CSV table of C-alpha atoms in Angstrom, one decimal:
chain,number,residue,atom,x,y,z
A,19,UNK,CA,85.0,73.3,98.0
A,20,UNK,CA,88.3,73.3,99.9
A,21,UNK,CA,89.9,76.3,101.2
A,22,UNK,CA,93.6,77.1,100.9
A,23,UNK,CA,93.4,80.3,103.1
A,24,UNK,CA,96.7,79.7,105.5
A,25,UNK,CA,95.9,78.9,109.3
A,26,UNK,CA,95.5,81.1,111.8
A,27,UNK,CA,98.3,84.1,112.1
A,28,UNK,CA,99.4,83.8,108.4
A,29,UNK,CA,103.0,84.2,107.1
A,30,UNK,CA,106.0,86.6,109.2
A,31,UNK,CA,107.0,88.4,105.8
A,32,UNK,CA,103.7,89.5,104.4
A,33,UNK,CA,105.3,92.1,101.8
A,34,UNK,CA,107.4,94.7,101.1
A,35,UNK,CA,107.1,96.2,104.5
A,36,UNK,CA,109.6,93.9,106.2
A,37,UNK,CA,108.4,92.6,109.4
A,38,UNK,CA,111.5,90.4,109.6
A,39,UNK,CA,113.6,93.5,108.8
A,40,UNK,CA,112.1,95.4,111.6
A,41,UNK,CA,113.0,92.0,113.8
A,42,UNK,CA,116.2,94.3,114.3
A,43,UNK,CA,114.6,95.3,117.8
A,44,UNK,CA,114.2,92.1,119.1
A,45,UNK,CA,118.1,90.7,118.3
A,46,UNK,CA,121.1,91.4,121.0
A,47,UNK,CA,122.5,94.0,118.6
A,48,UNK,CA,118.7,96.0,118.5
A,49,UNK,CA,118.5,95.9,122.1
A,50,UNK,CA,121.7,96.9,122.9
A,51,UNK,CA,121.9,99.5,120.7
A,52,UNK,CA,119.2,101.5,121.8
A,53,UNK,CA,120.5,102.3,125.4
A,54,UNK,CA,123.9,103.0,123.5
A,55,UNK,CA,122.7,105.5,121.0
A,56,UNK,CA,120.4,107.2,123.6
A,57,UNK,CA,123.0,107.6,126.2
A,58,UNK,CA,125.7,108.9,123.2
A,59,UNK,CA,123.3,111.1,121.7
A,60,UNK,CA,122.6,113.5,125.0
A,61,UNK,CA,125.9,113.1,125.4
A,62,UNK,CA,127.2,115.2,122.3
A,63,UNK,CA,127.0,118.4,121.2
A,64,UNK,CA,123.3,119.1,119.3
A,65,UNK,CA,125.4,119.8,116.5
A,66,UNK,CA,126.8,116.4,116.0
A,67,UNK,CA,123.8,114.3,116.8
A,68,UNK,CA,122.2,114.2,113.2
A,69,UNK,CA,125.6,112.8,112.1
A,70,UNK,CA,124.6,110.0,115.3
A,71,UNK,CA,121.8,109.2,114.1
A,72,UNK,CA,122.8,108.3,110.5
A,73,UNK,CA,125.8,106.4,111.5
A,74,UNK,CA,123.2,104.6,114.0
A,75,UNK,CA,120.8,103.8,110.6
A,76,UNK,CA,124.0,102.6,108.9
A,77,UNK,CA,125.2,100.3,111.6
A,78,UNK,CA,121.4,98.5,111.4
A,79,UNK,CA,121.7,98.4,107.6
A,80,UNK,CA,125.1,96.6,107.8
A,81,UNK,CA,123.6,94.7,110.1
A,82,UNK,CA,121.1,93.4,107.5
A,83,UNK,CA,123.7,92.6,104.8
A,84,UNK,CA,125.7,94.4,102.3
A,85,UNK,CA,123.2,94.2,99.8
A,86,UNK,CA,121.0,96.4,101.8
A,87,UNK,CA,123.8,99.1,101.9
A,88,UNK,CA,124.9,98.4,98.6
A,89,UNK,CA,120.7,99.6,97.4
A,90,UNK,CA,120.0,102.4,100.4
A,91,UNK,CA,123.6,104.1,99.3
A,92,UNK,CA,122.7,104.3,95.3
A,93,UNK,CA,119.6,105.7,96.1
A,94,UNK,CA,121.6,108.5,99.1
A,95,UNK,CA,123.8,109.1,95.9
A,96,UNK,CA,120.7,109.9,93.9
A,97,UNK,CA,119.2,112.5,96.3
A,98,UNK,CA,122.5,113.6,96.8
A,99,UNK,CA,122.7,114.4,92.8
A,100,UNK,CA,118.9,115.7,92.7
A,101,UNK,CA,118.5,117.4,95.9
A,102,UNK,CA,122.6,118.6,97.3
A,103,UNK,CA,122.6,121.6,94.4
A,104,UNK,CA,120.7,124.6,93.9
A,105,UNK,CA,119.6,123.6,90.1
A,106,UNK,CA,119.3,126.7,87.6
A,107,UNK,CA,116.1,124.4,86.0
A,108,UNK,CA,114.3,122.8,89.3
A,109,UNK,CA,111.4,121.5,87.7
A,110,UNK,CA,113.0,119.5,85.3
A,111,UNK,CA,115.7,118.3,88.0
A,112,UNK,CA,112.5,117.4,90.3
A,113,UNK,CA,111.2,115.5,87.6
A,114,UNK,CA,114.3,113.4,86.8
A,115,UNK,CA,114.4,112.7,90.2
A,116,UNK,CA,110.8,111.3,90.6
A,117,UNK,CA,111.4,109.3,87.5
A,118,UNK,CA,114.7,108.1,89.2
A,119,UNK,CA,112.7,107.1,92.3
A,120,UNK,CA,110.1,105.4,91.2
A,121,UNK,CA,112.5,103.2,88.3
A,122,UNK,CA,114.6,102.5,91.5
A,123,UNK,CA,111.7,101.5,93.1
A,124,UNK,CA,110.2,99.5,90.6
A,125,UNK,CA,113.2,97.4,90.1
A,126,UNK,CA,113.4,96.7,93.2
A,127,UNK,CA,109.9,95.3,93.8
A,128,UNK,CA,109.9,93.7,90.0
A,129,UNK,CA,113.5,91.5,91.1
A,130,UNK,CA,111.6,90.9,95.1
A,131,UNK,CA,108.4,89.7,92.9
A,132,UNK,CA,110.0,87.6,89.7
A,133,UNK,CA,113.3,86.3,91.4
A,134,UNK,CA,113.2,85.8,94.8
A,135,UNK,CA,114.9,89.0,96.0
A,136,UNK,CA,115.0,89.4,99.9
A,137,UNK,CA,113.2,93.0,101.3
A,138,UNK,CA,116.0,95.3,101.8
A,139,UNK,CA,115.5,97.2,105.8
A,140,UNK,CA,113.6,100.2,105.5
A,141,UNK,CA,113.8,100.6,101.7
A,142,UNK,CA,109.8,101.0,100.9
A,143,UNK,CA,109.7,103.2,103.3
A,144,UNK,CA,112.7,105.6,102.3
A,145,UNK,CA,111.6,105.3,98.9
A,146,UNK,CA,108.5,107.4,100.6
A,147,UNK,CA,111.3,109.6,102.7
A,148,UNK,CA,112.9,110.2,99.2
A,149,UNK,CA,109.8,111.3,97.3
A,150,UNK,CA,108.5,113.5,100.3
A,151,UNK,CA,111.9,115.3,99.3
A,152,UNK,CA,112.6,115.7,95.8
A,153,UNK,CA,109.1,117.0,95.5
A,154,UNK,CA,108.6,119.3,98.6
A,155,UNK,CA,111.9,120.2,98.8
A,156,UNK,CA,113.9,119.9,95.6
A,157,UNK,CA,117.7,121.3,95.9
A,158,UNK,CA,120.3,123.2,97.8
A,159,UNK,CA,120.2,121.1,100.5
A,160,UNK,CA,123.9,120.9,100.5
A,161,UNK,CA,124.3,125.0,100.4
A,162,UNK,CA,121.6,125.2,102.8
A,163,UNK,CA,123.6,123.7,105.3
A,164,UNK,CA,121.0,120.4,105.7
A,165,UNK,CA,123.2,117.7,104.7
A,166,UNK,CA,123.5,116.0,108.6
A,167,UNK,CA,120.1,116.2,109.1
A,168,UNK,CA,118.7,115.2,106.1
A,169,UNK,CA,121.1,111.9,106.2
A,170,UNK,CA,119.7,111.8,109.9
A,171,UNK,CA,116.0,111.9,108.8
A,172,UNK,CA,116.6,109.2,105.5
A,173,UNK,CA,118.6,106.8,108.2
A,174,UNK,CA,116.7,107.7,111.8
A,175,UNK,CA,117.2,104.4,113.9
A,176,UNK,CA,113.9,104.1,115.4
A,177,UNK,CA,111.6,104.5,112.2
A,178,UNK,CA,114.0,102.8,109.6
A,179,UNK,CA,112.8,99.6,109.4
A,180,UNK,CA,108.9,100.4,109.5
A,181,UNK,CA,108.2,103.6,109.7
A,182,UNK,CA,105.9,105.9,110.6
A,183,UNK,CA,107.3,108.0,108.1
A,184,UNK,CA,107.6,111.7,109.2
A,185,UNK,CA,107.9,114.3,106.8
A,186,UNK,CA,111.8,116.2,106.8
A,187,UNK,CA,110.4,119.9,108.1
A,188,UNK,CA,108.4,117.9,111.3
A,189,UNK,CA,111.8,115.7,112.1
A,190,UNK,CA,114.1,118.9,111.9
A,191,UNK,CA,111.9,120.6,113.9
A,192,UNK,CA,111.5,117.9,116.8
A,193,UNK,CA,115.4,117.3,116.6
A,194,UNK,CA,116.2,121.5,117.4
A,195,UNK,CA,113.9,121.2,120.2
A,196,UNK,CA,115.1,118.1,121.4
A,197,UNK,CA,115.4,118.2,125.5
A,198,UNK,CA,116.2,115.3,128.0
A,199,UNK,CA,112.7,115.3,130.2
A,200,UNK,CA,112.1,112.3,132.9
A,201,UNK,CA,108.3,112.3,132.2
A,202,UNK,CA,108.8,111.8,128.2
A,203,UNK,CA,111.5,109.0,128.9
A,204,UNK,CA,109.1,107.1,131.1
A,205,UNK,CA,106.0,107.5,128.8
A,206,UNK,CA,108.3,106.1,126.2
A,207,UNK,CA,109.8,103.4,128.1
A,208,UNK,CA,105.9,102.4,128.8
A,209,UNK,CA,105.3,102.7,125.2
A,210,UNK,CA,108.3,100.4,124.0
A,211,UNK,CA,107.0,97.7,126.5
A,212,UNK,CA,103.3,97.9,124.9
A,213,UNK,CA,104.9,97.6,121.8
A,214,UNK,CA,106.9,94.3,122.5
A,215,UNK,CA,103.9,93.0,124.1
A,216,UNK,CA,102.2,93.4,121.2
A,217,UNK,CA,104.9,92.0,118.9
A,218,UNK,CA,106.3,89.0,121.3
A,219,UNK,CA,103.0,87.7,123.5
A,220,UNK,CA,100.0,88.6,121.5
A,221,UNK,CA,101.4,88.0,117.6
A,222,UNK,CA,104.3,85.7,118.6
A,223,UNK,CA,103.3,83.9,121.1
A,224,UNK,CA,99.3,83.9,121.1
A,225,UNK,CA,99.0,83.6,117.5
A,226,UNK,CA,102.0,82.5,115.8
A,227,UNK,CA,102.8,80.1,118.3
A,228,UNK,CA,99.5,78.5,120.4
A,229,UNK,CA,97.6,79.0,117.7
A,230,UNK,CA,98.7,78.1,114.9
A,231,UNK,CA,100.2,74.9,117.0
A,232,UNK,CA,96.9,73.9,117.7
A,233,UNK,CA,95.7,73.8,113.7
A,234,UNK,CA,92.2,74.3,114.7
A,235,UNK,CA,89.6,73.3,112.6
A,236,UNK,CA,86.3,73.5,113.3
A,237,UNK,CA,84.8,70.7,110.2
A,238,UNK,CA,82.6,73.7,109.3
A,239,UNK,CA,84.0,74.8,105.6
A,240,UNK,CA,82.7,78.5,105.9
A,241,UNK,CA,84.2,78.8,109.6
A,242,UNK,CA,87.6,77.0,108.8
A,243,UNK,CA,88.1,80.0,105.3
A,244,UNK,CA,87.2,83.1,107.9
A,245,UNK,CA,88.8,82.4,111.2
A,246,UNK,CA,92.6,82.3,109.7
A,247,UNK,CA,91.7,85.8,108.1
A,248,UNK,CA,91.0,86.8,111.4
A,249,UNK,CA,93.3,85.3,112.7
A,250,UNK,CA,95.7,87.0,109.8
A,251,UNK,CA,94.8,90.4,110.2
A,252,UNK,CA,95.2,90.2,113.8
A,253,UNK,CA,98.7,89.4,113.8
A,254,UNK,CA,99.4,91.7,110.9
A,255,UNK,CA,97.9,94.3,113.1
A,256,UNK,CA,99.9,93.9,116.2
A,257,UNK,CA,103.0,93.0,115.0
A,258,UNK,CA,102.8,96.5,112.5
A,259,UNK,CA,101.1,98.4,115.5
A,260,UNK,CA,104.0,96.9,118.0
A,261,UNK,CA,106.7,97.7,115.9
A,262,UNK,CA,105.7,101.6,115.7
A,263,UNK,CA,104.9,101.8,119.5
A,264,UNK,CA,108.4,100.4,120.1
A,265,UNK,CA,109.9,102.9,117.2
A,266,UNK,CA,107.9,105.5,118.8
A,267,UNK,CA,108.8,104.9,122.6
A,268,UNK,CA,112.8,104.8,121.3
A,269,UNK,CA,112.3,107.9,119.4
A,270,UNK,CA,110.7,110.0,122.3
A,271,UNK,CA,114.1,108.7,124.4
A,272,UNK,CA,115.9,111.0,122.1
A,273,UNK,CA,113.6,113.5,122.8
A,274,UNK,CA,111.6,113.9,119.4
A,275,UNK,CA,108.1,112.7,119.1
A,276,UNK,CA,107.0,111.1,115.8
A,277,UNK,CA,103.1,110.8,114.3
A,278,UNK,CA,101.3,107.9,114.9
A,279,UNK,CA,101.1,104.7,112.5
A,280,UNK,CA,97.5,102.9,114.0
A,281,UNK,CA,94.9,104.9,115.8
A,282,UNK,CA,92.6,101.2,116.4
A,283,UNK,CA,91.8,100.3,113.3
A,284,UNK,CA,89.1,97.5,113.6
A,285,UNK,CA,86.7,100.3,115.1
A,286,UNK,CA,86.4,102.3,112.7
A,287,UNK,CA,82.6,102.9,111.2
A,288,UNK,CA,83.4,103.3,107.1
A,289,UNK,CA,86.2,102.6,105.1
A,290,UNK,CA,87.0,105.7,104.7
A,291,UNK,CA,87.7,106.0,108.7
A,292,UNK,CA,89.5,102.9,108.5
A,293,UNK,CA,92.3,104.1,106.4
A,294,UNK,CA,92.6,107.1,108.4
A,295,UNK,CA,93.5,104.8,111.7
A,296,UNK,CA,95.4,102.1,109.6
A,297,UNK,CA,99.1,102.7,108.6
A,298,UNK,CA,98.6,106.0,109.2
A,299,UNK,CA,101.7,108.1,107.9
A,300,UNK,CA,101.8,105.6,104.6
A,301,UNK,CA,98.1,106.6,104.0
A,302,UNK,CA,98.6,110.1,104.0
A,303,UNK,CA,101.9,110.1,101.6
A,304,UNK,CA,98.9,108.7,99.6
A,305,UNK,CA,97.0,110.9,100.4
A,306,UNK,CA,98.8,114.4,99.4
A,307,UNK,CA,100.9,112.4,96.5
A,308,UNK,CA,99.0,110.3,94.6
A,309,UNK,CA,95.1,111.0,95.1
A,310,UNK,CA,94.6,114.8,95.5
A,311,UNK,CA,96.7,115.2,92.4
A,312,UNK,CA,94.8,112.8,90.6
A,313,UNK,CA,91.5,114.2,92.1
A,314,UNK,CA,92.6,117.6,90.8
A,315,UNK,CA,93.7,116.6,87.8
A,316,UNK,CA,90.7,114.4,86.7
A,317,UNK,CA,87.7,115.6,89.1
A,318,UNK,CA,86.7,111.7,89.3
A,319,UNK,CA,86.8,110.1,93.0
A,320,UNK,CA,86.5,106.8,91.5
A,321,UNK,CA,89.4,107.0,89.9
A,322,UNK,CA,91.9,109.1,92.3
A,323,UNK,CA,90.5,106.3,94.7
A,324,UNK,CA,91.2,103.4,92.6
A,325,UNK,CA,94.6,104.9,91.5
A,326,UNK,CA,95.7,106.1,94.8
A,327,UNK,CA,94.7,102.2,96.2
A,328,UNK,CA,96.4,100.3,93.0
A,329,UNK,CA,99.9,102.5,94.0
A,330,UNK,CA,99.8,101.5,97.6
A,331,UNK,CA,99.0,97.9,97.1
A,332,UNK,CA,102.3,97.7,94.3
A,333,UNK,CA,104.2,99.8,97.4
A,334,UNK,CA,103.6,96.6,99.5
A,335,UNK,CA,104.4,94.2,96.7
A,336,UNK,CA,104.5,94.1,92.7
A,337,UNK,CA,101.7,91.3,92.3
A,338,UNK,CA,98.4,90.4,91.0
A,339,UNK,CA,97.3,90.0,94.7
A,340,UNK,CA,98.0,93.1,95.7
A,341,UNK,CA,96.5,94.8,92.7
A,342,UNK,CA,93.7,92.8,93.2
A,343,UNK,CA,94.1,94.2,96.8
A,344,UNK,CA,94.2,97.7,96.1
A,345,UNK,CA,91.3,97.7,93.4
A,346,UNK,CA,89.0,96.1,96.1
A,347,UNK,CA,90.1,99.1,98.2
A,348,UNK,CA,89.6,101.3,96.2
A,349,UNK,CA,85.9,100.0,94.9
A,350,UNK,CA,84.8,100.1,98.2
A,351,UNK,CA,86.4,104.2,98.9
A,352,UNK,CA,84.8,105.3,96.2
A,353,UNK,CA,81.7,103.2,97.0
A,354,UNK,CA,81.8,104.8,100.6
A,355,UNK,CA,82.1,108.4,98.9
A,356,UNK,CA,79.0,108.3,96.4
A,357,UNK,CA,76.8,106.8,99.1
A,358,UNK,CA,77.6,109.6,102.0
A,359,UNK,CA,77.5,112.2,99.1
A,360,UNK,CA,74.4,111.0,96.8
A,361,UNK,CA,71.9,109.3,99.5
A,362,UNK,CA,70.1,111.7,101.1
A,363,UNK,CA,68.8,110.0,104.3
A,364,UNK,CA,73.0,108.9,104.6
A,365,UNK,CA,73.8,112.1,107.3
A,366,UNK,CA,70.7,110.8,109.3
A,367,UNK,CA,71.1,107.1,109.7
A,368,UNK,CA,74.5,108.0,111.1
A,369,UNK,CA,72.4,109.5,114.4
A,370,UNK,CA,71.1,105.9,115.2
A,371,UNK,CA,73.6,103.8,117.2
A,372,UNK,CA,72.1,100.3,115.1
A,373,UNK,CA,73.0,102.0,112.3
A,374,UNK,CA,76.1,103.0,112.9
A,375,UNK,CA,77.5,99.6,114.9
A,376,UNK,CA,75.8,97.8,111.4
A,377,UNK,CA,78.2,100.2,109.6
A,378,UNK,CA,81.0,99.1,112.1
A,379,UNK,CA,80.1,95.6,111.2
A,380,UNK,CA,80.0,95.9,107.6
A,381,UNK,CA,83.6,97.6,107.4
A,382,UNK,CA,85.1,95.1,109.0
A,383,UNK,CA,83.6,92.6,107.2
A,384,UNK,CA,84.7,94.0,104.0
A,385,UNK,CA,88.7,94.8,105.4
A,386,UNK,CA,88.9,91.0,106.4
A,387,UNK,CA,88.0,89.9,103.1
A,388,UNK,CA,90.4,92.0,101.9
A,389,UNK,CA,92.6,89.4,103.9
A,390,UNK,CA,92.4,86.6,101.4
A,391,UNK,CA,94.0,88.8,98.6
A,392,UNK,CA,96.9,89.3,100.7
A,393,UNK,CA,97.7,86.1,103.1
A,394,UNK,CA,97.6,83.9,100.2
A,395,UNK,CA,100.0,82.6,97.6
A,396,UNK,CA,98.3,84.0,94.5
A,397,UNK,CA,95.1,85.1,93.3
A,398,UNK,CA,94.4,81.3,92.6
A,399,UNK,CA,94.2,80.8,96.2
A,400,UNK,CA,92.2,84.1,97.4
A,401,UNK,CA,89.2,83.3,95.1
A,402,UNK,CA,89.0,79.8,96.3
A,403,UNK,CA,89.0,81.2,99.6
A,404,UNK,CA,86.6,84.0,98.8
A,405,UNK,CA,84.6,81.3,97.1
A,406,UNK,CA,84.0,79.3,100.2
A,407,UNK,CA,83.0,82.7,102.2
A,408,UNK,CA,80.6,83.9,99.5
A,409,UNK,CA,78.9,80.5,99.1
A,410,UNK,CA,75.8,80.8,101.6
A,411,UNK,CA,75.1,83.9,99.6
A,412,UNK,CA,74.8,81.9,96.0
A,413,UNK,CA,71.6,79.5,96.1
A,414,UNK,CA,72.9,75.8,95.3
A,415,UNK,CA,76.3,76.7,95.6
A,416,UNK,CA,77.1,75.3,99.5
């Protein structure tokens, strides 16, 4: 059976994410705006610099085309409704603002999926941002004097186009204790240059280019379906990883620190570890938003797992793929969960280092398969893909 898995390195704009939004950093007006925003930002008052920083976002949004303002200002005019005000019914106010959110959201991913709509920079991720606020925070923002620095969290430069997403109480606290200090500048000068090392050499160059140039294939059918989902999630993961290492190096030059996105990944032991090293800050939004309220509501880890999964594969793109995706996820979660809680002899196999570099194995194994739901053009294509991998398992199949 032929594959139809894509070579080696896979597509630039795998979903909703945006890598070629978050290209920004690597065009004349990304890198020269950086040194300009740095040097004018310790240059004015503390005061003003949350005001900086969202004329900064709005300059990179302009910079990606009007329709990208014309969608990230109906949805500031929206949080501005729900969240400026002190409400005399909150609850219900919080609720119409989720609703409003999520429809906003929706359509946006329904018109991306159906007809061809370009990402917009940044707005999966603000859509988070958003959330995070109506729910945590809910209104009086505007009589609480947080207007600048809320506009300066929904709009900061360095994470707008990729994230990690930082909750609004953690960014308001790193921007009041803000201070200039040599050590931090250097660490995050070294930390941009890993990042575009990542992003230009190793995904750009290594795989993108030289690889995928070559079109290597090996005659072996089995080979020729796995090594482009290597190949895939290798790229995915540096340019993701080397975007947040170059949003976190430019953020410490302001002097605020930001939580880590990718904690290596491809080591972890069980799925479960996996998704706390991979996309880090999206995982926990997850996390506190969608699976402990479902896990509280229904007692079932199955299906908080499977709906917590489902949500963040439709947050990358509205698709059969990628609800395929996130039901594969969350299978093997929930899968992961029942065996470390209803095996008994689970706790002690994790002592033996076979065991637990099998276990290693195994969960990589199962996150590259994963691959073929994603780096392909529809579900079609993945299960003729998967089909060739699973072959040698089915007798008088390959």
């Amino acid at each position: 059976m032929a594959c139809v898995c894509l070579r080696l390195g896979g597509p630039r704009n795998y979903n909703s994410c945006g890598t070629d939004a978050s290209m920004v950093w690597l065009t004349t007006l990304g890198m020269l705006s950086m040194p300009v925003l740095v040097m004018l930002y310790w240059r004015l008052p503390s005061a003003w610099r949350p005001w900086l920083l969202a004329l900064g976002g709005a300059i990179l949004l302009v910079h990606d085309g009007w329709a990208s303002v014309a969608a990230w200002s109906a949805l500031l005019a929206w949080l501005a409704f729900i969240c400026g005000p002190q409400w005399r019914r909150p609850a219900l106010m919080q609720t119409l603002g989720l609703a409003g959110v999520l429809f906003a959201f929706l359509a946006y991913q329904y018109a991306k999926a159906s007809h061809g709509l370009a990402a917009y920079m940044g707005y999966a991720f603000v859509s988070l941002k958003a959330w995070h606020l109506i729910a945590e925070h809910g209104g009086g923002i505007a009589r609480d004097g947080r207007t600048g620095t809320t506009l300066g969290y929904l709009l900061f430069p360095p994470t707008l186009a990729v994230g990690p997403v930082q909750r609004h109480d953690a960014f308001r606290l790193e921007l009041l204790r803000a201070r200039w200090d040599r050590q931090l500048a250097s660490q995050a000068l070294q930390r941009m240059l890993y990042g575009y090392c990542k992003v230009v050499l190793l995904a750009g160059y290594l795989v993108s280019a030289k690889l995928n140039g070559l079109n290597l294939s090996t005659g072996h059918a089995w080979l020729d379906a796995y090594l482009p989902l290597l190949g895939y999630g290798l790229n995915l993961y540096w340019q993701f990883s080397g975007y947040c290492d170059i949003a976190i190096g430019f953020a410490a030059l302001l002097g605020m620190r930001v939580p880590e996105n990718f904690h290596f990944p491809f080591a972890a032991r069980n799925l479960s570890d996996f998704w706390r090293r991979w996309h880090i800050t999206v995982s926990e939004w997850c996390r506190d938003f969608v699976f402990r309220p479902l896990l509280t509501r229904t007692r079932q880890y199955l299906f908080a797992s499977l709906g917590s999964m489902i949500v963040l594969g439709l947050w990358h793109e509205l698709s059969s793929r990628y609800l395929a995706w996130g039901l594969f996820h969350g299978a093997g979660l929930a899968i992961v969960h029942l065996w470390g809680k209803h095996m008994p002899w689970a706790e002690q196999l994790r002592r033996y280092a076979l065991w637990r570099a099998f276990s290693w194995f195994l969960t990589l194994q199962f996150v590259i398969l994963s691959f073929a739901l994603t780096s392909t053009a529809d579900l079609h294509a993945a299960w003729a893909c998967l089909a060739v991998l699973f072959a040698p398992l089915l007798p008088g199949s390959y």
